[in-house]
CSV table of C-alpha atoms in Angstrom, one decimal:
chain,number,residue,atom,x,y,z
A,911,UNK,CA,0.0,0.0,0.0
A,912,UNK,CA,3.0,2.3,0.3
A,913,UNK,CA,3.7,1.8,-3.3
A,914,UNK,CA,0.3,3.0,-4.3
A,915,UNK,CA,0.0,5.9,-2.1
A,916,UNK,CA,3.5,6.9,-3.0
A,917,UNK,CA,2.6,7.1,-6.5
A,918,UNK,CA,-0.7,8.5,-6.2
A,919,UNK,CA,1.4,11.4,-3.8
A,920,UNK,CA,3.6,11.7,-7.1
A,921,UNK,CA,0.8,12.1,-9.8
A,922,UNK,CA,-0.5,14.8,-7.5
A,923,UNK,CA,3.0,16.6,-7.4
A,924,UNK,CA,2.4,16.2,-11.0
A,925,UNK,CA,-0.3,17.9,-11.7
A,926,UNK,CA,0.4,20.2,-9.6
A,927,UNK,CA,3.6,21.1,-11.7
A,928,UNK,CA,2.2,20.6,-15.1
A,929,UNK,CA,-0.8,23.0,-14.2
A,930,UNK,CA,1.6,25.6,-13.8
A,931,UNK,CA,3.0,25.2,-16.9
A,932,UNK,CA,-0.3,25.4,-18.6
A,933,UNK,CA,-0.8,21.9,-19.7
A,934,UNK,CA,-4.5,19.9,-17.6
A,935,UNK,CA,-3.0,16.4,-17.2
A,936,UNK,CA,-6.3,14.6,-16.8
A,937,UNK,CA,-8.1,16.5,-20.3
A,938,UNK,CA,-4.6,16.5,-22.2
A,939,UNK,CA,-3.3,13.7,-21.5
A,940,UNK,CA,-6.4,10.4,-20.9
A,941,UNK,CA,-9.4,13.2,-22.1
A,942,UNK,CA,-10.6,13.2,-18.3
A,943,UNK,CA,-13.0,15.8,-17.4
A,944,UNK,CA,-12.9,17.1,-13.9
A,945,UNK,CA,-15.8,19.0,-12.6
A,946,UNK,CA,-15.3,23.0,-12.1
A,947,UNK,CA,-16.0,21.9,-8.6
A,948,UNK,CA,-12.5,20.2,-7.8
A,949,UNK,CA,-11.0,21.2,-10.9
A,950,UNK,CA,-8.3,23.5,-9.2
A,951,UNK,CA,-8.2,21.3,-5.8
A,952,UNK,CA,-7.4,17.9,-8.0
A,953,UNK,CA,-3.2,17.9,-7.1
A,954,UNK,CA,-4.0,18.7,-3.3
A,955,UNK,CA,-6.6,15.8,-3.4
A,956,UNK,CA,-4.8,13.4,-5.1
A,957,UNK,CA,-1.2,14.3,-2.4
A,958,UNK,CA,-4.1,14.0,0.4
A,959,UNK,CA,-5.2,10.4,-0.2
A,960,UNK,CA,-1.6,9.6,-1.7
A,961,UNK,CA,0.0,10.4,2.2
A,962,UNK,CA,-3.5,8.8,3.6
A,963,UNK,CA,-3.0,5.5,1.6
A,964,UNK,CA,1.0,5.9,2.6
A,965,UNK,CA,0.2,6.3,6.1
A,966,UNK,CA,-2.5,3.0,6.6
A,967,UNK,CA,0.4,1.1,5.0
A,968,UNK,CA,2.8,1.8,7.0
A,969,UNK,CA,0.7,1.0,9.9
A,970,UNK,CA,-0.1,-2.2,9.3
A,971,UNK,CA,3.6,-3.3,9.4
């Protein structure tokens, strides 16, 4: 599970990166559309379950 939320903590970094750049990794890149609603809040979601995921898997050791 570390794995996972380490990666999912990386795709958030980014998209995070890439939006500053000007390019929408979802739409650009797979032709995801994200809702206006968490359109902007999309990298800090996917960090937040990324270190969530990261931290329940570390716990179970």
């Amino acid at each position: 599970m570390q794995g996972f939320g380490t990666l999912l903590f990386m795709w958030g970094c980014l998209d995070w990166i890439m939006s500053g750049s000007g390019t929408d990794v979802y739409y650009d890149w797979f032709g995801i559309y994200l809702p206006d609603a968490i359109y902007n809040y999309s990298h800090w979601i996917a960090m937040g379950m990324g270190s969530m995921i990261f931290a329940a898997g570390s716990q179970n050791k």
